[in-house]
JSON list of C-alpha atoms in Angstrom, two decimals:
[
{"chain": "I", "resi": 1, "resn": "UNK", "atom": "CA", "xyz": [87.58, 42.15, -23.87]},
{"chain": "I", "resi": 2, "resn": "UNK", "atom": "CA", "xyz": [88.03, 45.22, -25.80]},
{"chain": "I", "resi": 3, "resn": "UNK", "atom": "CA", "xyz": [91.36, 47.61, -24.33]},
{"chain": "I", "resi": 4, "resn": "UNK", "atom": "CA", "xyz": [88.92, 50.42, -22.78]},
{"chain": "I", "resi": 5, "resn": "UNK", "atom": "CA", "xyz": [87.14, 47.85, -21.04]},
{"chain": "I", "resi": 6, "resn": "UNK", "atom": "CA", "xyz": [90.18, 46.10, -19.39]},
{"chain": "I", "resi": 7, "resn": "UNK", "atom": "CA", "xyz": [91.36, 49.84, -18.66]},
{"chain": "I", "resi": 8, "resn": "UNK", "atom": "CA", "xyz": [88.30, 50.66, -17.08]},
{"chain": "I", "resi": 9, "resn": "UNK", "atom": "CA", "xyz": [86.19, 47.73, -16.31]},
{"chain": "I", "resi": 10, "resn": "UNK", "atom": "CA", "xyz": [82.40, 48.16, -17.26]},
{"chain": "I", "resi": 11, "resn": "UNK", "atom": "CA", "xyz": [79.62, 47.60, -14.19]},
{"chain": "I", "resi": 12, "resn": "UNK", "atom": "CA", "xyz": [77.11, 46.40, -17.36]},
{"chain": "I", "resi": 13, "resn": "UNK", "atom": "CA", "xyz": [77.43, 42.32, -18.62]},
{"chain": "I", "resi": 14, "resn": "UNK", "atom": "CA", "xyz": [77.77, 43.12, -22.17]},
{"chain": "I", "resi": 15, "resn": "UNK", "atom": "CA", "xyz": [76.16, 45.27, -25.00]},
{"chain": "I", "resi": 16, "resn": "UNK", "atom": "CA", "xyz": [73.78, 44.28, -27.76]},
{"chain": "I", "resi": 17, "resn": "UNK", "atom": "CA", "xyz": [74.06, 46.60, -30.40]},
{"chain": "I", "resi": 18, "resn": "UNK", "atom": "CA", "xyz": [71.76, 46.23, -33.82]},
{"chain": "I", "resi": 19, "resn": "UNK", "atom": "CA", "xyz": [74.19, 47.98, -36.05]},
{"chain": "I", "resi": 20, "resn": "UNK", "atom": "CA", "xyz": [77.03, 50.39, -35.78]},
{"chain": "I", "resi": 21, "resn": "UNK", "atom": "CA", "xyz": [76.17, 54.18, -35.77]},
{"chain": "I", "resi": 22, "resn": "UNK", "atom": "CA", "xyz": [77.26, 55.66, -39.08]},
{"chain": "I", "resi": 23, "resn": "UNK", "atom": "CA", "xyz": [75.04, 57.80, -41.79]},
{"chain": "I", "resi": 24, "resn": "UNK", "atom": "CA", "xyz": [72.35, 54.68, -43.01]},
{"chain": "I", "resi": 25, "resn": "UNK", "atom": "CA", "xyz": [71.59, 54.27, -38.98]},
{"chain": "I", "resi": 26, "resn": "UNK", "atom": "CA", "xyz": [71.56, 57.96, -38.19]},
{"chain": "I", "resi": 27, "resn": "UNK", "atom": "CA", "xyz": [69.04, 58.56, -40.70]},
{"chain": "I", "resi": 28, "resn": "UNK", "atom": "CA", "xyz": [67.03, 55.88, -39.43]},
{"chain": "I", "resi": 29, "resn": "UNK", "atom": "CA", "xyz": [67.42, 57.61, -35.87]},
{"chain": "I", "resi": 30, "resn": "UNK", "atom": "CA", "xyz": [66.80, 61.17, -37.35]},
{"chain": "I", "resi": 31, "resn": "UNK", "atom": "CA", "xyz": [63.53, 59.59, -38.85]},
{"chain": "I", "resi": 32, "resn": "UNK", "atom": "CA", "xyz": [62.36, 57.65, -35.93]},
{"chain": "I", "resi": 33, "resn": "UNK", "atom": "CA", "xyz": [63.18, 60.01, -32.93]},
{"chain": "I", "resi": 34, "resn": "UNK", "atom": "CA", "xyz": [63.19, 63.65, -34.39]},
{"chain": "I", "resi": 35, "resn": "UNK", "atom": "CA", "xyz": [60.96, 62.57, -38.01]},
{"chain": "I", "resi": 36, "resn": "UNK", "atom": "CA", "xyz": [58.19, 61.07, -35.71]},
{"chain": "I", "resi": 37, "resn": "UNK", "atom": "CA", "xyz": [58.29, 57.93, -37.62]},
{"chain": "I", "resi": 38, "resn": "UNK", "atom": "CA", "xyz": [57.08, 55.66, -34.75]},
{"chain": "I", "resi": 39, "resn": "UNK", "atom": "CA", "xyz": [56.60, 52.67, -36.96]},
{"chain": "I", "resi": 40, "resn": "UNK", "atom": "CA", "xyz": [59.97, 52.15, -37.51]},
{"chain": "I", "resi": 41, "resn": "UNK", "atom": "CA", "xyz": [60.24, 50.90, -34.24]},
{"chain": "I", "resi": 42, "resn": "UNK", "atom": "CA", "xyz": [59.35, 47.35, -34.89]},
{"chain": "I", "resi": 43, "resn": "UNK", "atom": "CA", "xyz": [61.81, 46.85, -37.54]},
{"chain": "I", "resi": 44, "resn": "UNK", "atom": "CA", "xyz": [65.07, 48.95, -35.02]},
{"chain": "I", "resi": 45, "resn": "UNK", "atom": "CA", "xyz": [63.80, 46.71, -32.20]},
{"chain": "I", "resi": 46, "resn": "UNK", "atom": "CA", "xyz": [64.19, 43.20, -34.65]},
{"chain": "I", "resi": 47, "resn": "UNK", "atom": "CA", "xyz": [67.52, 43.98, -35.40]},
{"chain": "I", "resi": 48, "resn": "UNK", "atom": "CA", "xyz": [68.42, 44.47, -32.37]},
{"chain": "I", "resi": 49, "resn": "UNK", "atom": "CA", "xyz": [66.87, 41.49, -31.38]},
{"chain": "I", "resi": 50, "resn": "UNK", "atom": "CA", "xyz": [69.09, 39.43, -33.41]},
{"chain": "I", "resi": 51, "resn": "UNK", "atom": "CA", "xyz": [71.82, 40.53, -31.88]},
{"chain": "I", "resi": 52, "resn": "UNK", "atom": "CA", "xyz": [70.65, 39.66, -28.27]},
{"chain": "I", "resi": 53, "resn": "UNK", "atom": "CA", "xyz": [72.80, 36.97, -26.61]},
{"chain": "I", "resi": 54, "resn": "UNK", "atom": "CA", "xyz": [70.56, 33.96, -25.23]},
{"chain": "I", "resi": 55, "resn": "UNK", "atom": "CA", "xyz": [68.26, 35.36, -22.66]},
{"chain": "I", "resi": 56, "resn": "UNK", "atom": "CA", "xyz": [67.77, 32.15, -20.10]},
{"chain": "I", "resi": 57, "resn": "UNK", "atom": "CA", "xyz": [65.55, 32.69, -17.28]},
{"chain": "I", "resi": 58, "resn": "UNK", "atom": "CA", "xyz": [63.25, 35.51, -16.61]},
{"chain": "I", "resi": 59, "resn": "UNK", "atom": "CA", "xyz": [64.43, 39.67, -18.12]},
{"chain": "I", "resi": 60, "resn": "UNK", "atom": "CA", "xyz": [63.25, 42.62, -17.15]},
{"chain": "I", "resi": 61, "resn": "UNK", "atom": "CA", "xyz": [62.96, 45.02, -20.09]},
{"chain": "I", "resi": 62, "resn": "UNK", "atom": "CA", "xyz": [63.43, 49.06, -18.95]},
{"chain": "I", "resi": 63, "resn": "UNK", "atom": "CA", "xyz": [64.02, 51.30, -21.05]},
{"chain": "I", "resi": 64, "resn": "UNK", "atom": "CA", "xyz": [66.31, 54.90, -20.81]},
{"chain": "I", "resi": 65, "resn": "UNK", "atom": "CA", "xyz": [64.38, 56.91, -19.62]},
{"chain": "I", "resi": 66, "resn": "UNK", "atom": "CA", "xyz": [63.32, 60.57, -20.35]},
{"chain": "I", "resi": 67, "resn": "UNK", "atom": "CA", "xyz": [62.63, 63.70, -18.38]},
{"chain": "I", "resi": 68, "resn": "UNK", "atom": "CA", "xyz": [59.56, 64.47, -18.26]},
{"chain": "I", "resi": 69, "resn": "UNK", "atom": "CA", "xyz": [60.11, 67.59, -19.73]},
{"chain": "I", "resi": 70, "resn": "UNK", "atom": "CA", "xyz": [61.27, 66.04, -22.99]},
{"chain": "I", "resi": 71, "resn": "UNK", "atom": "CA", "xyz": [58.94, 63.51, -22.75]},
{"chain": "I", "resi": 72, "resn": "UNK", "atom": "CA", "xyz": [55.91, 66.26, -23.20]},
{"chain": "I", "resi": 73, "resn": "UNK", "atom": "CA", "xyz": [57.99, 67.98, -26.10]},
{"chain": "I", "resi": 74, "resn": "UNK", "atom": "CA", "xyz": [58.62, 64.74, -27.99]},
{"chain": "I", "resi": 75, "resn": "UNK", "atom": "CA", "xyz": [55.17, 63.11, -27.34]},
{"chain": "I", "resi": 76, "resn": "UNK", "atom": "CA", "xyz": [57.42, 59.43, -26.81]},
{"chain": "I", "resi": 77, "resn": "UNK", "atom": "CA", "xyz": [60.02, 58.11, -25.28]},
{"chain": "I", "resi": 78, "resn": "UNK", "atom": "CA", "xyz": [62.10, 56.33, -28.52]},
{"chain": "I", "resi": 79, "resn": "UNK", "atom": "CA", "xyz": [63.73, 54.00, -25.49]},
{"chain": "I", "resi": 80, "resn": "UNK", "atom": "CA", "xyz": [60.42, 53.09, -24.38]},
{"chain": "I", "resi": 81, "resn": "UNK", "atom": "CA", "xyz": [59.04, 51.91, -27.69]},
{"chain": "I", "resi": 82, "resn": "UNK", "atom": "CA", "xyz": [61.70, 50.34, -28.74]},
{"chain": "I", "resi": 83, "resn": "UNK", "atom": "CA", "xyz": [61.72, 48.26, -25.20]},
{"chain": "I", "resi": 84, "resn": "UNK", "atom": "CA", "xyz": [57.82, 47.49, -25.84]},
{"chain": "I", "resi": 85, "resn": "UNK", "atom": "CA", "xyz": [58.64, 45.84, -28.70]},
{"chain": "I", "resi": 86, "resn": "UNK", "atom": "CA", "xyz": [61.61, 43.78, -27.87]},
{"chain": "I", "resi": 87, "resn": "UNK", "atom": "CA", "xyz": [59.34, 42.05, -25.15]},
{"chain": "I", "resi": 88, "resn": "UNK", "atom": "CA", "xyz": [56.24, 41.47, -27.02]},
{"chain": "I", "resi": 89, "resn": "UNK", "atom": "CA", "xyz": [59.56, 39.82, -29.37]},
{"chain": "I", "resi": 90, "resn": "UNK", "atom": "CA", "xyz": [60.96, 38.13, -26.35]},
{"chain": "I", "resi": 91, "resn": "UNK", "atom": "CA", "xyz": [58.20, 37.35, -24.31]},
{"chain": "I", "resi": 92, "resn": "UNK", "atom": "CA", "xyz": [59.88, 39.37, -21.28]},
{"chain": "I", "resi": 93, "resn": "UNK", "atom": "CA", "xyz": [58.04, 41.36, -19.02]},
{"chain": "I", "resi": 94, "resn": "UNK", "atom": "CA", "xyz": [58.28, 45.31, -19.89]},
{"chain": "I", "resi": 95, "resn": "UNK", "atom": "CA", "xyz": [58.70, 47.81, -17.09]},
{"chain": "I", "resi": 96, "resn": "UNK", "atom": "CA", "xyz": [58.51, 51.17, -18.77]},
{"chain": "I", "resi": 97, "resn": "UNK", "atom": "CA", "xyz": [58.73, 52.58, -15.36]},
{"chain": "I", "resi": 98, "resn": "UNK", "atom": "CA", "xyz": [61.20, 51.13, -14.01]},
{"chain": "I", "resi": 99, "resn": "UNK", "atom": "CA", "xyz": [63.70, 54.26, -13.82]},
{"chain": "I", "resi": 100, "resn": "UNK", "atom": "CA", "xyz": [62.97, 57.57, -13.94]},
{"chain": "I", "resi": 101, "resn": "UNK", "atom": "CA", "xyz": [64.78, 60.95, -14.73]},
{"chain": "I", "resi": 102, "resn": "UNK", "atom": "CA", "xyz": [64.91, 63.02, -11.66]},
{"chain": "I", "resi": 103, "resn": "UNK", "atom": "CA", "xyz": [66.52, 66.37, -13.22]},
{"chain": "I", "resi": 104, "resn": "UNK", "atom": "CA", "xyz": [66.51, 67.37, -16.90]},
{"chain": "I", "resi": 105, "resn": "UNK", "atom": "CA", "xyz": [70.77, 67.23, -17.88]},
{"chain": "I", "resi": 106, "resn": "UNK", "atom": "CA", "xyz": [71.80, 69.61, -20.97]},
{"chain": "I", "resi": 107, "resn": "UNK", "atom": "CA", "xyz": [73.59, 68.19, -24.11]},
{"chain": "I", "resi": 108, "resn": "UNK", "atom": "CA", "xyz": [76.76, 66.22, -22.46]},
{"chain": "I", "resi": 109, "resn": "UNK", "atom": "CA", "xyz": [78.56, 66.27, -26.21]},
{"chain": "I", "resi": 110, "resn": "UNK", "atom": "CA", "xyz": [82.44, 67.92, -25.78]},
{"chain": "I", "resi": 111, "resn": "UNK", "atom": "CA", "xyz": [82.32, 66.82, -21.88]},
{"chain": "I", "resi": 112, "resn": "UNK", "atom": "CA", "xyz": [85.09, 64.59, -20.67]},
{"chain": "I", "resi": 113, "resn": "UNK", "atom": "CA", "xyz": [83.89, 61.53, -18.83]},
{"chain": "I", "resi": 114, "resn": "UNK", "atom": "CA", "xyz": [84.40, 63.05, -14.99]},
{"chain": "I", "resi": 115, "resn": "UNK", "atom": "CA", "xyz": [82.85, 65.94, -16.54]},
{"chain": "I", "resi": 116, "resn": "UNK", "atom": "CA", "xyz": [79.73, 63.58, -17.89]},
{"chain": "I", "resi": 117, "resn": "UNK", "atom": "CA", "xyz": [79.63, 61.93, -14.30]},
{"chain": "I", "resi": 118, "resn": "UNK", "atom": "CA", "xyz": [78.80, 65.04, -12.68]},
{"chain": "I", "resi": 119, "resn": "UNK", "atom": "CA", "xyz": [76.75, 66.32, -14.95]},
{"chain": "I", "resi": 120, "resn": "UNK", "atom": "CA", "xyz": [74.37, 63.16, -14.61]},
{"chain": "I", "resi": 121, "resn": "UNK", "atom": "CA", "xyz": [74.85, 62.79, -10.80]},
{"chain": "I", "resi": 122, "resn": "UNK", "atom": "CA", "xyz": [71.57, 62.13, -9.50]},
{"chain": "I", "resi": 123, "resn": "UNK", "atom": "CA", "xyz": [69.82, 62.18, -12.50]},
{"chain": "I", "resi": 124, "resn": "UNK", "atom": "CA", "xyz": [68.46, 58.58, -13.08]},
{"chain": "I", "resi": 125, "resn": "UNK", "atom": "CA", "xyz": [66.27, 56.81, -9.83]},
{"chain": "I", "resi": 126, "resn": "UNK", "atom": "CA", "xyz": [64.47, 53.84, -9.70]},
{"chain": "I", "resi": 127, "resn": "UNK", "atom": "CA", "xyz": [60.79, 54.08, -9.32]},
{"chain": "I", "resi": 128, "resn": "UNK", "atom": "CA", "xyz": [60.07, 53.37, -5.54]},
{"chain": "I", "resi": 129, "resn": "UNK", "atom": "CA", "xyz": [57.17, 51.30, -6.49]},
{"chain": "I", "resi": 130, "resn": "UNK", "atom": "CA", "xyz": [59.11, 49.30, -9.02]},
{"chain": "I", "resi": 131, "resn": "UNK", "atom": "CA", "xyz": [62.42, 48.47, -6.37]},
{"chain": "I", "resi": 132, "resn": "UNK", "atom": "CA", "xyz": [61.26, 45.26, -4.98]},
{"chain": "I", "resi": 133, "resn": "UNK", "atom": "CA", "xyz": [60.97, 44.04, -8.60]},
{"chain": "I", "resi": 134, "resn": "UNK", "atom": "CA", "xyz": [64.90, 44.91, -9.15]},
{"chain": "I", "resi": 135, "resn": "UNK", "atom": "CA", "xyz": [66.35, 42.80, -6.28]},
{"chain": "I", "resi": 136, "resn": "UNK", "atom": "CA", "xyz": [68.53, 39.47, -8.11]},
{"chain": "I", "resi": 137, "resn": "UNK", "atom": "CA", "xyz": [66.84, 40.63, -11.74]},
{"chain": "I", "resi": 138, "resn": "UNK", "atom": "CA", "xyz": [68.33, 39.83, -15.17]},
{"chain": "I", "resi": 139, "resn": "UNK", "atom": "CA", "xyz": [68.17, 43.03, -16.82]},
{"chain": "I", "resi": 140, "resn": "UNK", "atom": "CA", "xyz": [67.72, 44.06, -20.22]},
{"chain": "I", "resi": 141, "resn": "UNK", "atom": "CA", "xyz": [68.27, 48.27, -20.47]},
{"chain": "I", "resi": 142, "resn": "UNK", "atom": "CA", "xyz": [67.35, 49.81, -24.16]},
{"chain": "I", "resi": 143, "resn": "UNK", "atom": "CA", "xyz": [68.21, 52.63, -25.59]},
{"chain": "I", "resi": 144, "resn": "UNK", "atom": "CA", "xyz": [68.24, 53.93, -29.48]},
{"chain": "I", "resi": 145, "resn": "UNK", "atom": "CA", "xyz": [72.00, 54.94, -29.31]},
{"chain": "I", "resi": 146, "resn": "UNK", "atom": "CA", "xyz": [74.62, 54.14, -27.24]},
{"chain": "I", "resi": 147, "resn": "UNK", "atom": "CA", "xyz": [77.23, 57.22, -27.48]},
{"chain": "I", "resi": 148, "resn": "UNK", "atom": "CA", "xyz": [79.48, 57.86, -24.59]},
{"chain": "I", "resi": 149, "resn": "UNK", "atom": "CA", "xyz": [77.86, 55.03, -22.81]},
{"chain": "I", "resi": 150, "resn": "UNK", "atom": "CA", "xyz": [77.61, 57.93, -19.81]},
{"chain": "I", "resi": 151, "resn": "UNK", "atom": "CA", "xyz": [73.71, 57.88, -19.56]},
{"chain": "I", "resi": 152, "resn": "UNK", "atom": "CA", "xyz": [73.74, 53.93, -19.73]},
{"chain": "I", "resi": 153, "resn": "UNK", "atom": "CA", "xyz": [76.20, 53.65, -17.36]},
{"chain": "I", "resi": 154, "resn": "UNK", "atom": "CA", "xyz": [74.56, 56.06, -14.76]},
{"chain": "I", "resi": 155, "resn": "UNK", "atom": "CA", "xyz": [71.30, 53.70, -15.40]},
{"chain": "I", "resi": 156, "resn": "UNK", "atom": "CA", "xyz": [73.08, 50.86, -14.52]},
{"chain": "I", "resi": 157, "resn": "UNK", "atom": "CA", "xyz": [75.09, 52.14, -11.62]},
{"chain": "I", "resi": 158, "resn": "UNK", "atom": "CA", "xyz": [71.34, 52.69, -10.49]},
{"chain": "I", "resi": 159, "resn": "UNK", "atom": "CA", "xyz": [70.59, 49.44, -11.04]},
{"chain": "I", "resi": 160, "resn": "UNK", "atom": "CA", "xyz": [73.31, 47.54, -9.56]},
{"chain": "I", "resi": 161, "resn": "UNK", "atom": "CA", "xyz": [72.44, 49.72, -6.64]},
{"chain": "I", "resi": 162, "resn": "UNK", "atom": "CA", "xyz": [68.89, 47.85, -6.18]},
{"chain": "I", "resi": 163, "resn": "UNK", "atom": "CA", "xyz": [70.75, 44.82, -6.54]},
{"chain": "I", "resi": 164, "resn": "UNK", "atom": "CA", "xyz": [70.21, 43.59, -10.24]},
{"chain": "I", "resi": 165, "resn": "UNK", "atom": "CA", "xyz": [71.83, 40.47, -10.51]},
{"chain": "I", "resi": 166, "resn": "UNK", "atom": "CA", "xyz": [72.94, 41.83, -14.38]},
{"chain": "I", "resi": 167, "resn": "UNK", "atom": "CA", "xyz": [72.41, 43.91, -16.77]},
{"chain": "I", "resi": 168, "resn": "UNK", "atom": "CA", "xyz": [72.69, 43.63, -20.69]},
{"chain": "I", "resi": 169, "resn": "UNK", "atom": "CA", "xyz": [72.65, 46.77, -23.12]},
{"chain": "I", "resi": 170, "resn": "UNK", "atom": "CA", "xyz": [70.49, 46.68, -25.44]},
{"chain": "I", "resi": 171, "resn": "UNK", "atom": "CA", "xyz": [70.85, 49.59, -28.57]},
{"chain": "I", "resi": 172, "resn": "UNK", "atom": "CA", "xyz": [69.83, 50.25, -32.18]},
{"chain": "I", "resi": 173, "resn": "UNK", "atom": "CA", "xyz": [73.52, 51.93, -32.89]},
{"chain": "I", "resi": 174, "resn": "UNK", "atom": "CA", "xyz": [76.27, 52.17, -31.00]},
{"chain": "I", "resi": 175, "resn": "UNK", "atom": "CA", "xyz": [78.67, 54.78, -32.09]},
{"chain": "I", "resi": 176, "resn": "UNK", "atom": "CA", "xyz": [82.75, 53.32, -32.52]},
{"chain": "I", "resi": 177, "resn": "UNK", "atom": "CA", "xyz": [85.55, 56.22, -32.75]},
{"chain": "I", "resi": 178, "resn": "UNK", "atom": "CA", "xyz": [87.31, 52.97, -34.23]},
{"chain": "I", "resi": 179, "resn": "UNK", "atom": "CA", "xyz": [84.50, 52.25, -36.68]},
{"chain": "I", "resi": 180, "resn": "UNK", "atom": "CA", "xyz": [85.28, 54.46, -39.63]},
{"chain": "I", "resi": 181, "resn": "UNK", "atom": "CA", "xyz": [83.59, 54.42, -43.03]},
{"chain": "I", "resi": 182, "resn": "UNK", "atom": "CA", "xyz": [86.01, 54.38, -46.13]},
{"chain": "I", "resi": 183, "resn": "UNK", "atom": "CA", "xyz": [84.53, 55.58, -48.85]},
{"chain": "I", "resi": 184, "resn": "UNK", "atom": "CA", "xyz": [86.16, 56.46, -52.74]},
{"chain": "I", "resi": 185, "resn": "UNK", "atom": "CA", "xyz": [86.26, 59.78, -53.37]},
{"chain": "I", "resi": 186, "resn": "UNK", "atom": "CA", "xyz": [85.07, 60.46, -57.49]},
{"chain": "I", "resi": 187, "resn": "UNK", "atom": "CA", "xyz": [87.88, 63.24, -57.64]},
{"chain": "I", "resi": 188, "resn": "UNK", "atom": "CA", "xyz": [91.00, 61.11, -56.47]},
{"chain": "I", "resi": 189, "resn": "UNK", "atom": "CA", "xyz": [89.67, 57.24, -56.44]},
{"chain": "I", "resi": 190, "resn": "UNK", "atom": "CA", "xyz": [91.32, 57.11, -53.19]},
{"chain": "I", "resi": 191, "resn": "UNK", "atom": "CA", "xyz": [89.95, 55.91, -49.83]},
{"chain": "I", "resi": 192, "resn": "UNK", "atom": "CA", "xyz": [88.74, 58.83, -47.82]},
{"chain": "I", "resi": 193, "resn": "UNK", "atom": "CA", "xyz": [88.07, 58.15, -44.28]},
{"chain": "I", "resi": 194, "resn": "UNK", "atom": "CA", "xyz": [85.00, 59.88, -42.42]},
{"chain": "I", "resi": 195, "resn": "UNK", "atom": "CA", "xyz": [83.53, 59.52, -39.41]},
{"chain": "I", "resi": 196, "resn": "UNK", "atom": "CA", "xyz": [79.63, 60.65, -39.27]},
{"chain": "I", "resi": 197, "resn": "UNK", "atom": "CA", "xyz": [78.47, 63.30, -36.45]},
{"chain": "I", "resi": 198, "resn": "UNK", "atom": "CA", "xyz": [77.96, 61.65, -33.52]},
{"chain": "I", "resi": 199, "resn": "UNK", "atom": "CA", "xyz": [74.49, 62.34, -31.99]},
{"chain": "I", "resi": 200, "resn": "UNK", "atom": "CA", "xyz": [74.14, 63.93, -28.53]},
{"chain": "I", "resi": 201, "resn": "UNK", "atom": "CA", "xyz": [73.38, 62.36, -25.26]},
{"chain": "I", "resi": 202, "resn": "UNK", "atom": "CA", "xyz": [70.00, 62.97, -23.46]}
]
């Protein structure tokens, strides 16, 4: 266990990440969720697959979802695609419904976490017709990026709250403060440290 999580004990059983957020996987992101580059989907949702733990027993895959407001500019939901594809890799069921977005929540980037809390208070609901489905479920909750972890964790504070039995992460990139690219400089052949921008929270 990581020193955040023993400081503030996550309600999610672990997260699956494909790769660590830095500038190779944010132009990937840039390309597949702002570029309209749907196809990239299968090959984001295979490595994230490989970094799945063992999934015994029956998943539910349900993806983050989006307003619908977002959803009509964007013509996709990136989560959404990304969960079709790691069940038709897993061979667990899909519920692309399972949660929906009941208000649309601005950019939460530069919010502290109470701040985030409040902000998404309320936000994410399960689908009425899809509650019976969530009672003593293993489930498996995608998203592209994992940032804060505040939209995640509001989904699975949803969850938990329909009585999922557990609930596994599942990401493209997860973004690290910790995780810092060095890179040598040309000028000074020294190691430079950088830290790519972050992306912002839907």
């Amino acid at each position: 266990m990581c020193a955040p999580c023993l400081a503030n004990p996550p309600r999610h059983d672990g997260i699956a990440a494909g790769t660590l957020y830095n500038d190779a996987s944010r132009k990937l992101i840039l390309a597949f969720k702002h570029g309209r580059r749907i196809a990239l989907a299968d090959m984001l949702a295979k490595l994230i697959e490989a970094r799945l733990p063992k999934l015994e027993g029956d998943w539910l895959i349900i993806p983050v979802p989006l307003h619908r407001t977002r959803l009509w500019a964007r013509g996709f939901n990136q989560a959404g695609l990304l969960a079709q594809n790691l069940a038709k890799a897993t061979g667990h069921q899909l519920v692309v419904d399972g949660l929906k977005r009941s208000k649309r929540t601005e950019s939460l980037g530069g919010l502290g976490r109470k701040a985030r809390e409040k902000a998404l208070a309320g936000s994410i609901i399960i689908n009425p017709v899809r509650q019976e489905q969530f009672a003593g479920a293993q489930i498996l909750l995608v998203d592209d990026v994992l940032t804060s972890g505040a939209t995640s964790d509001m989904c699975v504070k949803t969850l938990r709250r329909a009585k999922a039995d557990r609930v596994v992460i599942a990401c493209f990139a997860r973004v690290l403060d910790e995780a810092l690219e060095h890179r040598i400089t040309p000028e000074s052949e020294t190691p430079e440290v950088r830290k790519p921008r972050a992306p912002r929270d839907e």
